Amino acid sequence: MDTFALVVTIGVALFFTYTNGFHDSANAIATSVSTRALTPRAALAMAAVMNLAGAFMGSGVAKTVSEGVIETPEGSKGMGILFAALVGAIVWNLITWYFGLPSSSSHALFGGMVGAALAGSTTVYWDGVVDKIVIPMFVSPVVGLLAGYLVMTAIMWIFRRANPHKAKRGFRIAQTVSAAGMALGHGLQDAQKTMGIVVMALVIADVEDYGDPIPVWVKVACALMLSAGTYAGGWRIMRTLGRKIIELDPPQGFAAETTGASIMFGSAFLFHAPISTTHVITSSIMGVGATKRVNAVRWGVARNIILGWFITMPAAAVVAACSFWVVNLAFL
C-alpha cells in the first residue's frame, strides 16, 4: 500500500507538471507568437527544449519547496496530504486554463500545500510562506512593471533615430533569443517546484533521507513532463497574454521577455525564491505597454488577471483541504 501510494503521488505530481507546462507555455512564447517573430509550433518546440535545459540548472527552488513551506508529514497521512495538495493545484490550473486566465501554477501548488497541511494538522512554516512566497508574489509584479517600463524606455531612446522597419526586423530576430531566455527561466523555476514535491514523497516513503540531493531520474522525469506539457500548448492563455492586454510589436515583445527572464534567473539563483513566471511576464507586458501611453494597456483585462492572482492561493487551498478530507475518509 505504501509503495502504491508513493507511485500514485509521484504520478499525480508529474501530471501537475504537465498541466503546468501547457498552462504556462504562454508565458514563454505568447509575445513572440503575437509579434510574428516565431510561428506557434516553432515557438512551442523551442520552449519545450529550453524548459528541459532549464530544469537542470539548479536546485535552490526545489529545496525551498520541499523544506521551506510545510513540515514534511509522515506515513500514509503524509502521502495523503501531498496527494491532496497536488489535486488542489491541478483543479485550479484546469479551471483557470478553461477560462483563459493566466493565473500562477506555482501559487496554486503552494496554496494546495498549505490547505492540505492545515486540513491534515501538519505544521505550516508561515515565516517561509511569507518570506519566500507571499512577499515575492507582491514584489515580483511591481519589479516586472517598473523594469519593463524602464527597459522599453531605454530601447526607445537608443533606437530613436533608427529606421523603424529595420529595427522591427532586427527585434523579431532578437526575440528568438529573449523567448528562449524566458523558456529557460520557466524550466529553472517550474520544473524545480515539482522536483521538491517528489522529493518530499520519497522522504515520506523512506526512499530518500531529508536533505539528500535530488535524484537524477526525478530531474529527468519532471523536466520531460514540463516539456511535454509546454509542447501541447496553452492557446487560450496565449491569446490573453499576447493580444488582450496590449497589441505588442517586436521591440516591446523583446523588452517584456528580457525583463521577465532576468527577474526569474535573479530570483532563482540569488534568493532561491519560487516566483510565478505568470506574474512576471504579465506585469512586464503591462510595463512595456505603458510606455506607448498608459491607456494603451487594457487595464480591465489586467484587473481580471490580477484578481485571479489574489484568489489562486486561497482557492487552491480550499480545494486541497476538501480533497484531503475525502482521502482521509476513504483511505486513511
mmCIF file of C-alpha atoms in Angstrom:
data_model
loop_
_atom_site.group_PDB
_atom_site.id
_atom_site.type_symbol
_atom_site.label_atom_id
_atom_site.label_comp_id
_atom_site.label_asym_id
_atom_site.label_seq_id
_atom_site.Cartn_x
_atom_site.Cartn_y
_atom_site.Cartn_z
ATOM 1 C CA MET A 1 0.000 0.000 0.000
ATOM 2 C CA ASP A 2 2.824 2.423 0.860
ATOM 3 C CA THR A 3 4.564 1.749 -2.473
ATOM 4 C CA PHE A 4 1.273 2.125 -4.334
ATOM 5 C CA ALA A 5 0.587 5.445 -2.570
ATOM 6 C CA LEU A 6 4.098 6.663 -3.474
ATOM 7 C CA VAL A 7 3.688 5.697 -7.145
ATOM 8 C CA VAL A 8 0.253 7.364 -7.346
ATOM 9 C CA THR A 9 1.505 10.557 -5.660
ATOM 10 C CA ILE A 10 4.531 10.799 -7.970
ATOM 11 C CA GLY A 11 2.241 10.149 -10.965
ATOM 12 C CA VAL A 12 -0.092 12.962 -9.880
ATOM 13 C CA ALA A 13 2.929 15.253 -9.313
ATOM 14 C CA LEU A 14 4.137 14.569 -12.864
ATOM 15 C CA PHE A 15 0.623 15.221 -14.211
ATOM 16 C CA PHE A 16 0.652 18.543 -12.335
ATOM 17 C CA THR A 17 3.936 19.363 -14.115
ATOM 18 C CA TYR A 18 2.290 18.533 -17.434
ATOM 19 C CA THR A 19 -0.646 20.873 -16.693
ATOM 20 C CA ASN A 20 1.892 23.485 -15.562
ATOM 21 C CA GLY A 21 3.603 23.136 -18.960
ATOM 22 C CA PHE A 22 0.525 23.703 -21.105
ATOM 23 C CA HIS A 23 -0.854 26.289 -18.660
ATOM 24 C CA ASP A 24 2.374 28.317 -18.591
ATOM 25 C CA SER A 25 3.780 27.732 -22.093
ATOM 26 C CA ALA A 26 2.126 31.030 -22.977
ATOM 27 C CA ASN A 27 4.456 32.794 -20.529
ATOM 28 C CA ALA A 28 7.489 31.976 -22.625
ATOM 29 C CA ILE A 29 6.166 32.400 -26.136
ATOM 30 C CA ALA A 30 2.956 34.469 -26.308
ATOM 31 C CA THR A 31 4.829 37.678 -27.048
ATOM 32 C CA SER A 32 6.982 36.052 -29.781
ATOM 33 C CA VAL A 33 3.947 34.490 -31.465
ATOM 34 C CA SER A 34 1.824 37.660 -31.269
ATOM 35 C CA THR A 35 4.586 39.757 -32.890
ATOM 36 C CA ARG A 36 5.093 37.005 -35.515
ATOM 37 C CA ALA A 37 8.741 36.608 -34.530
ATOM 38 C CA LEU A 38 8.086 32.847 -34.334
ATOM 39 C CA THR A 39 5.385 30.540 -35.653
ATOM 40 C CA PRO A 40 3.340 28.905 -32.866
ATOM 41 C CA ARG A 41 4.737 25.385 -33.417
ATOM 42 C CA ALA A 42 8.332 26.574 -33.725
ATOM 43 C CA ALA A 43 7.898 28.654 -30.580
ATOM 44 C CA LEU A 44 6.427 25.713 -28.644
ATOM 45 C CA ALA A 45 9.209 23.361 -29.782
ATOM 46 C CA MET A 46 11.877 25.890 -28.775
ATOM 47 C CA ALA A 47 10.165 26.473 -25.415
ATOM 48 C CA ALA A 48 9.947 22.719 -24.743
ATOM 49 C CA VAL A 49 13.682 22.249 -25.372
ATOM 50 C CA MET A 50 14.590 25.250 -23.211
ATOM 51 C CA ASN A 51 12.269 24.083 -20.415
ATOM 52 C CA LEU A 52 14.175 20.790 -20.443
ATOM 53 C CA ALA A 53 17.540 22.553 -20.243
ATOM 54 C CA GLY A 54 16.386 24.974 -17.536
ATOM 55 C CA ALA A 55 15.273 22.136 -15.264
ATOM 56 C CA PHE A 56 18.893 21.034 -14.804
ATOM 57 C CA MET A 57 20.300 24.469 -13.965
ATOM 58 C CA GLY A 58 19.857 24.485 -10.185
ATOM 59 C CA SER A 59 18.076 23.070 -7.149
ATOM 60 C CA GLY A 60 17.581 26.062 -4.824
ATOM 61 C CA VAL A 61 13.890 26.485 -5.670
ATOM 62 C CA ALA A 62 13.247 22.731 -5.199
ATOM 63 C CA LYS A 63 14.865 22.927 -1.750
ATOM 64 C CA THR A 64 12.587 25.827 -0.771
ATOM 65 C CA VAL A 65 9.513 23.852 -1.876
ATOM 66 C CA SER A 66 10.493 20.591 -0.158
ATOM 67 C CA GLU A 67 11.814 22.083 3.089
ATOM 68 C CA GLY A 68 10.579 25.664 3.487
ATOM 69 C CA VAL A 69 6.773 25.651 3.137
ATOM 70 C CA ILE A 70 5.360 22.851 5.306
ATOM 71 C CA GLU A 71 6.835 20.336 7.700
ATOM 72 C CA THR A 72 7.460 17.051 5.881
ATOM 73 C CA PRO A 73 4.498 14.926 7.038
ATOM 74 C CA GLU A 74 4.935 11.249 7.857
ATOM 75 C CA GLY A 75 3.385 7.938 6.868
ATOM 76 C CA SER A 76 0.237 7.338 4.849
ATOM 77 C CA LYS A 77 -1.305 10.550 6.201
ATOM 78 C CA GLY A 78 1.697 12.494 4.873
ATOM 79 C CA MET A 79 1.288 10.962 1.423
ATOM 80 C CA GLY A 80 -2.424 11.844 1.566
ATOM 81 C CA ILE A 81 -1.524 15.469 2.315
ATOM 82 C CA LEU A 82 0.823 15.653 -0.695
ATOM 83 C CA PHE A 83 -1.763 13.975 -2.927
ATOM 84 C CA ALA A 84 -4.477 16.429 -1.820
ATOM 85 C CA ALA A 85 -2.117 19.405 -2.326
ATOM 86 C CA LEU A 86 -1.492 18.321 -5.920
ATOM 87 C CA VAL A 87 -5.214 17.766 -6.593
ATOM 88 C CA GLY A 88 -5.941 21.305 -5.362
ATOM 89 C CA ALA A 89 -3.288 22.739 -7.679
ATOM 90 C CA ILE A 90 -4.357 20.692 -10.713
ATOM 91 C CA VAL A 91 -8.073 21.525 -10.317
ATOM 92 C CA TRP A 92 -7.317 25.268 -10.096
ATOM 93 C CA ASN A 93 -4.926 25.046 -13.078
ATOM 94 C CA LEU A 94 -7.621 23.418 -15.210
ATOM 95 C CA ILE A 95 -10.308 25.930 -14.147
ATOM 96 C CA THR A 96 -8.122 28.959 -14.976
ATOM 97 C CA TRP A 97 -6.893 27.339 -18.212
ATOM 98 C CA TYR A 98 -10.514 26.755 -19.303
ATOM 99 C CA PHE A 99 -11.362 30.434 -18.788
ATOM 100 C CA GLY A 100 -8.085 31.602 -20.364
ATOM 101 C CA LEU A 101 -6.832 33.293 -17.194
ATOM 102 C CA PRO A 102 -3.031 33.345 -16.781
ATOM 103 C CA SER A 103 -3.064 32.512 -13.073
ATOM 104 C CA SER A 104 0.005 31.117 -11.336
ATOM 105 C CA SER A 105 0.573 27.342 -11.304
ATOM 106 C CA SER A 106 3.209 27.974 -8.628
ATOM 107 C CA HIS A 107 0.807 29.691 -6.258
ATOM 108 C CA ALA A 108 -1.832 27.040 -6.964
ATOM 109 C CA LEU A 109 0.727 24.468 -5.774
ATOM 110 C CA PHE A 110 1.697 26.454 -2.673
ATOM 111 C CA GLY A 111 -1.946 27.132 -1.850
ATOM 112 C CA GLY A 112 -2.627 23.414 -2.216
ATOM 113 C CA MET A 113 0.275 22.549 0.100
ATOM 114 C CA VAL A 114 -0.870 24.975 2.795
ATOM 115 C CA GLY A 115 -4.548 23.957 2.549
ATOM 116 C CA ALA A 116 -3.794 20.227 2.698
ATOM 117 C CA ALA A 117 -1.310 20.705 5.560
ATOM 118 C CA LEU A 118 -3.849 22.663 7.627
ATOM 119 C CA ALA A 119 -6.558 20.066 6.945
ATOM 120 C CA GLY A 120 -4.127 17.312 7.967
ATOM 121 C CA SER A 121 -2.935 19.144 11.106
ATOM 122 C CA THR A 122 0.627 19.447 9.793
ATOM 123 C CA THR A 123 2.856 22.406 10.643
ATOM 124 C CA VAL A 124 2.947 25.215 8.083
ATOM 125 C CA TYR A 125 6.168 27.263 8.137
ATOM 126 C CA TRP A 126 4.423 30.626 7.981
ATOM 127 C CA ASP A 127 7.729 32.540 8.013
ATOM 128 C CA GLY A 128 8.810 30.598 4.930
ATOM 129 C CA VAL A 129 5.432 31.109 3.251
ATOM 130 C CA VAL A 130 5.591 34.870 3.850
ATOM 131 C CA ASP A 131 9.303 35.335 3.010
ATOM 132 C CA LYS A 132 9.602 33.015 0.014
ATOM 133 C CA ILE A 133 6.095 33.107 -1.472
ATOM 134 C CA VAL A 134 3.839 35.968 -0.336
ATOM 135 C CA ILE A 135 6.427 38.783 -0.428
ATOM 136 C CA PRO A 136 7.811 37.715 -3.863
ATOM 137 C CA MET A 137 4.175 37.397 -5.050
ATOM 138 C CA PHE A 138 3.684 41.124 -4.428
ATOM 139 C CA VAL A 139 7.210 42.342 -5.188
ATOM 140 C CA SER A 140 7.870 40.492 -8.483
ATOM 141 C CA PRO A 141 4.935 42.043 -10.433
ATOM 142 C CA VAL A 142 5.929 45.531 -9.229
ATOM 143 C CA VAL A 143 9.531 44.886 -10.290
ATOM 144 C CA GLY A 144 8.267 43.474 -13.616
ATOM 145 C CA LEU A 145 6.071 46.518 -14.238
ATOM 146 C CA LEU A 146 8.815 49.062 -13.446
ATOM 147 C CA ALA A 147 11.632 47.127 -15.139
ATOM 148 C CA GLY A 148 9.513 46.544 -18.264
ATOM 149 C CA TYR A 149 8.764 50.274 -18.446
ATOM 150 C CA LEU A 150 12.438 51.220 -17.976
ATOM 151 C CA VAL A 151 13.813 48.633 -20.436
ATOM 152 C CA MET A 152 11.325 49.715 -23.114
ATOM 153 C CA THR A 153 12.087 53.399 -22.456
ATOM 154 C CA ALA A 154 15.823 52.653 -22.873
ATOM 155 C CA ILE A 155 15.202 50.780 -26.147
ATOM 156 C CA MET A 156 13.088 53.652 -27.493
ATOM 157 C CA TRP A 157 15.843 56.156 -26.638
ATOM 158 C CA ILE A 158 18.726 54.035 -28.025
ATOM 159 C CA PHE A 159 16.894 53.350 -31.311
ATOM 160 C CA ARG A 160 15.185 56.744 -31.618
ATOM 161 C CA ARG A 161 16.996 57.543 -34.898
ATOM 162 C CA ALA A 162 16.884 54.016 -36.343
ATOM 163 C CA ASN A 163 14.850 53.097 -39.405
ATOM 164 C CA PRO A 164 11.588 51.717 -37.858
ATOM 165 C CA HIS A 165 11.240 48.922 -40.444
ATOM 166 C CA LYS A 166 14.830 47.719 -39.987
ATOM 167 C CA ALA A 167 14.595 47.998 -36.195
ATOM 168 C CA LYS A 168 11.436 45.884 -36.088
ATOM 169 C CA ARG A 169 13.027 43.218 -38.280
ATOM 170 C CA GLY A 170 16.098 43.157 -36.022
ATOM 171 C CA PHE A 171 13.975 42.854 -32.882
ATOM 172 C CA ARG A 172 11.999 39.976 -34.425
ATOM 173 C CA ILE A 173 15.293 38.068 -34.682
ATOM 174 C CA ALA A 174 16.324 39.170 -31.172
ATOM 175 C CA GLN A 175 13.006 37.873 -29.840
ATOM 176 C CA THR A 176 14.006 34.288 -30.605
ATOM 177 C CA VAL A 177 16.798 34.775 -28.034
ATOM 178 C CA SER A 178 14.645 36.562 -25.435
ATOM 179 C CA ALA A 179 11.855 33.949 -25.784
ATOM 180 C CA ALA A 180 14.447 31.202 -25.303
ATOM 181 C CA GLY A 181 15.602 33.007 -22.143
ATOM 182 C CA MET A 182 12.010 33.096 -20.849
ATOM 183 C CA ALA A 183 11.562 29.372 -21.531
ATOM 184 C CA LEU A 184 14.886 28.588 -19.846
ATOM 185 C CA GLY A 185 13.793 30.581 -16.792
ATOM 186 C CA HIS A 186 10.424 28.797 -16.796
ATOM 187 C CA GLY A 187 12.206 25.418 -16.741
ATOM 188 C CA LEU A 188 14.549 26.608 -13.983
ATOM 189 C CA GLN A 189 11.640 27.790 -11.831
ATOM 190 C CA ASP A 190 8.711 25.491 -12.511
ATOM 191 C CA ALA A 191 10.316 22.072 -13.023
ATOM 192 C CA GLN A 192 12.072 22.501 -9.681
ATOM 193 C CA LYS A 193 8.775 23.097 -7.865
ATOM 194 C CA THR A 194 7.575 19.611 -8.790
ATOM 195 C CA MET A 195 11.002 18.151 -8.012
ATOM 196 C CA GLY A 196 10.559 19.469 -4.477
ATOM 197 C CA ILE A 197 7.178 17.701 -4.153
ATOM 198 C CA VAL A 198 8.547 14.385 -5.491
ATOM 199 C CA VAL A 199 11.495 14.611 -3.072
ATOM 200 C CA MET A 200 9.020 15.108 -0.190
ATOM 201 C CA ALA A 201 7.125 11.996 -1.316
ATOM 202 C CA LEU A 202 10.363 9.972 -1.412
ATOM 203 C CA VAL A 203 11.296 11.174 2.092
ATOM 204 C CA ILE A 204 7.838 10.251 3.446
ATOM 205 C CA ALA A 205 8.207 6.767 1.906
ATOM 206 C CA ASP A 206 11.737 6.381 3.422
ATOM 207 C CA VAL A 207 13.254 6.018 -0.052
ATOM 208 C CA GLU A 208 15.337 9.167 0.445
ATOM 209 C CA ASP A 209 16.667 10.894 3.549
ATOM 210 C CA TYR A 210 15.875 14.516 4.435
ATOM 211 C CA GLY A 211 18.455 16.797 2.776
ATOM 212 C CA ASP A 212 19.652 14.263 0.170
ATOM 213 C CA PRO A 213 20.424 15.634 -3.315
ATOM 214 C CA ILE A 214 17.647 15.379 -5.905
ATOM 215 C CA PRO A 215 17.921 12.021 -7.768
ATOM 216 C CA VAL A 216 18.729 12.397 -11.465
ATOM 217 C CA TRP A 217 15.636 10.394 -12.503
ATOM 218 C CA VAL A 218 13.424 12.917 -10.654
ATOM 219 C CA LYS A 219 15.022 15.807 -12.559
ATOM 220 C CA VAL A 220 14.638 13.996 -15.891
ATOM 221 C CA ALA A 221 11.004 12.971 -15.252
ATOM 222 C CA CYS A 222 9.926 16.467 -14.127
ATOM 223 C CA ALA A 223 11.789 18.157 -16.987
ATOM 224 C CA LEU A 224 10.309 15.825 -19.617
ATOM 225 C CA MET A 225 6.737 16.238 -18.340
ATOM 226 C CA LEU A 226 7.078 20.034 -18.221
ATOM 227 C CA SER A 227 8.450 19.999 -21.780
ATOM 228 C CA ALA A 228 5.672 17.686 -23.000
ATOM 229 C CA GLY A 229 3.048 19.951 -21.446
ATOM 230 C CA THR A 230 4.685 23.012 -22.965
ATOM 231 C CA TYR A 231 4.685 21.440 -26.427
ATOM 232 C CA ALA A 232 0.988 20.573 -26.009
ATOM 233 C CA GLY A 233 0.494 24.344 -25.800
ATOM 234 C CA GLY A 234 -1.957 26.601 -23.990
ATOM 235 C CA TRP A 235 -3.659 28.550 -26.767
ATOM 236 C CA ARG A 236 -6.390 30.111 -24.617
ATOM 237 C CA ILE A 237 -3.923 31.782 -22.250
ATOM 238 C CA MET A 238 -1.601 32.679 -25.139
ATOM 239 C CA ARG A 239 -4.382 34.806 -26.640
ATOM 240 C CA THR A 240 -4.867 36.669 -23.347
ATOM 241 C CA LEU A 241 -1.167 37.425 -22.873
ATOM 242 C CA GLY A 242 -0.292 38.071 -26.496
ATOM 243 C CA ARG A 243 -3.255 40.111 -27.644
ATOM 244 C CA LYS A 244 -5.805 41.059 -24.995
ATOM 245 C CA ILE A 245 -3.554 43.060 -22.623
ATOM 246 C CA ILE A 246 -1.932 45.067 -25.431
ATOM 247 C CA GLU A 247 -1.050 44.594 -29.099
ATOM 248 C CA LEU A 248 2.725 44.112 -28.956
ATOM 249 C CA ASP A 249 5.306 44.938 -31.617
ATOM 250 C CA PRO A 250 8.729 43.178 -31.786
ATOM 251 C CA PRO A 251 10.702 45.761 -29.703
ATOM 252 C CA GLN A 252 8.017 45.598 -26.990
ATOM 253 C CA GLY A 253 7.995 41.802 -27.080
ATOM 254 C CA PHE A 254 11.775 41.706 -26.735
ATOM 255 C CA ALA A 255 11.676 44.160 -23.810
ATOM 256 C CA ALA A 256 8.965 42.182 -21.968
ATOM 257 C CA GLU A 257 10.714 38.819 -22.433
ATOM 258 C CA THR A 258 14.151 40.143 -21.476
ATOM 259 C CA THR A 259 12.706 41.718 -18.328
ATOM 260 C CA GLY A 260 10.801 38.572 -17.366
ATOM 261 C CA ALA A 261 13.742 36.225 -17.935
ATOM 262 C CA SER A 262 16.121 38.444 -15.932
ATOM 263 C CA ILE A 263 13.772 38.529 -12.922
ATOM 264 C CA MET A 264 13.291 34.737 -12.992
ATOM 265 C CA PHE A 265 17.017 33.980 -13.122
ATOM 266 C CA GLY A 266 17.760 36.517 -10.395
ATOM 267 C CA SER A 267 15.099 35.190 -8.017
ATOM 268 C CA ALA A 268 16.116 31.542 -8.559
ATOM 269 C CA PHE A 269 19.883 31.988 -8.192
ATOM 270 C CA LEU A 270 20.086 34.847 -5.688
ATOM 271 C CA PHE A 271 17.109 34.219 -3.383
ATOM 272 C CA HIS A 272 16.015 30.619 -4.147
ATOM 273 C CA ALA A 273 12.533 32.160 -4.291
ATOM 274 C CA PRO A 274 9.914 30.230 -6.305
ATOM 275 C CA ILE A 275 8.265 33.163 -8.076
ATOM 276 C CA SER A 276 5.456 32.981 -10.595
ATOM 277 C CA THR A 277 6.518 33.132 -14.235
ATOM 278 C CA THR A 278 2.938 34.231 -14.998
ATOM 279 C CA HIS A 279 3.099 37.232 -12.655
ATOM 280 C CA VAL A 280 6.473 38.317 -14.009
ATOM 281 C CA ILE A 281 5.734 38.193 -17.738
ATOM 282 C CA THR A 282 2.226 39.669 -17.387
ATOM 283 C CA SER A 283 3.468 42.627 -15.346
ATOM 284 C CA SER A 284 6.425 43.091 -17.728
ATOM 285 C CA ILE A 285 3.994 43.272 -20.677
ATOM 286 C CA MET A 286 1.941 45.892 -18.790
ATOM 287 C CA GLY A 287 5.057 47.945 -18.009
ATOM 288 C CA VAL A 288 6.244 47.792 -21.613
ATOM 289 C CA GLY A 289 2.792 48.684 -22.908
ATOM 290 C CA ALA A 290 2.530 51.714 -20.630
ATOM 291 C CA THR A 291 5.462 53.377 -22.457
ATOM 292 C CA LYS A 292 3.246 53.772 -25.514
ATOM 293 C CA ARG A 293 0.626 55.540 -23.430
ATOM 294 C CA VAL A 294 -0.956 54.476 -20.172
ATOM 295 C CA ASN A 295 -4.370 53.786 -21.736
ATOM 296 C CA ALA A 296 -2.768 51.559 -24.425
ATOM 297 C CA VAL A 297 -2.869 48.769 -21.831
ATOM 298 C CA ARG A 298 -6.319 47.211 -21.486
ATOM 299 C CA TRP A 299 -6.462 47.662 -17.724
ATOM 300 C CA GLY A 300 -9.839 45.921 -17.464
ATOM 301 C CA VAL A 301 -8.265 42.661 -18.682
ATOM 302 C CA ALA A 302 -5.272 43.335 -16.442
ATOM 303 C CA ARG A 303 -7.604 43.834 -13.450
ATOM 304 C CA ASN A 304 -9.262 40.440 -14.043
ATOM 305 C CA ILE A 305 -5.855 38.768 -14.278
ATOM 306 C CA ILE A 306 -4.665 40.388 -11.032
ATOM 307 C CA LEU A 307 -7.898 39.327 -9.302
ATOM 308 C CA GLY A 308 -7.073 35.769 -10.433
ATOM 309 C CA TRP A 309 -3.651 36.081 -8.799
ATOM 310 C CA PHE A 310 -5.167 37.056 -5.451
ATOM 311 C CA ILE A 311 -7.689 34.246 -5.303
ATOM 312 C CA THR A 312 -5.371 31.485 -6.607
ATOM 313 C CA MET A 313 -3.713 30.510 -3.305
ATOM 314 C CA PRO A 314 -6.872 30.514 -1.150
ATOM 315 C CA ALA A 315 -8.939 28.785 -3.869
ATOM 316 C CA ALA A 316 -6.356 26.017 -4.359
ATOM 317 C CA ALA A 317 -6.043 25.726 -0.553
ATOM 318 C CA VAL A 318 -9.801 25.150 -0.182
ATOM 319 C CA VAL A 319 -9.865 22.510 -2.963
ATOM 320 C CA ALA A 320 -6.820 20.778 -1.419
ATOM 321 C CA ALA A 321 -8.363 20.789 2.073
ATOM 322 C CA CYS A 322 -11.582 19.240 0.719
ATOM 323 C CA SER A 323 -9.513 16.679 -1.209
ATOM 324 C CA PHE A 324 -7.646 15.724 1.965
ATOM 325 C CA TRP A 325 -10.882 15.189 3.891
ATOM 326 C CA VAL A 326 -12.144 12.904 1.096
ATOM 327 C CA VAL A 327 -8.841 10.957 1.025
ATOM 328 C CA ASN A 328 -8.861 10.758 4.813
ATOM 329 C CA LEU A 329 -12.404 9.351 4.881
ATOM 330 C CA ALA A 330 -11.821 6.898 2.047
ATOM 331 C CA PHE A 331 -8.283 5.582 2.648
ATOM 332 C CA LEU A 332 -6.697 6.696 5.941
#
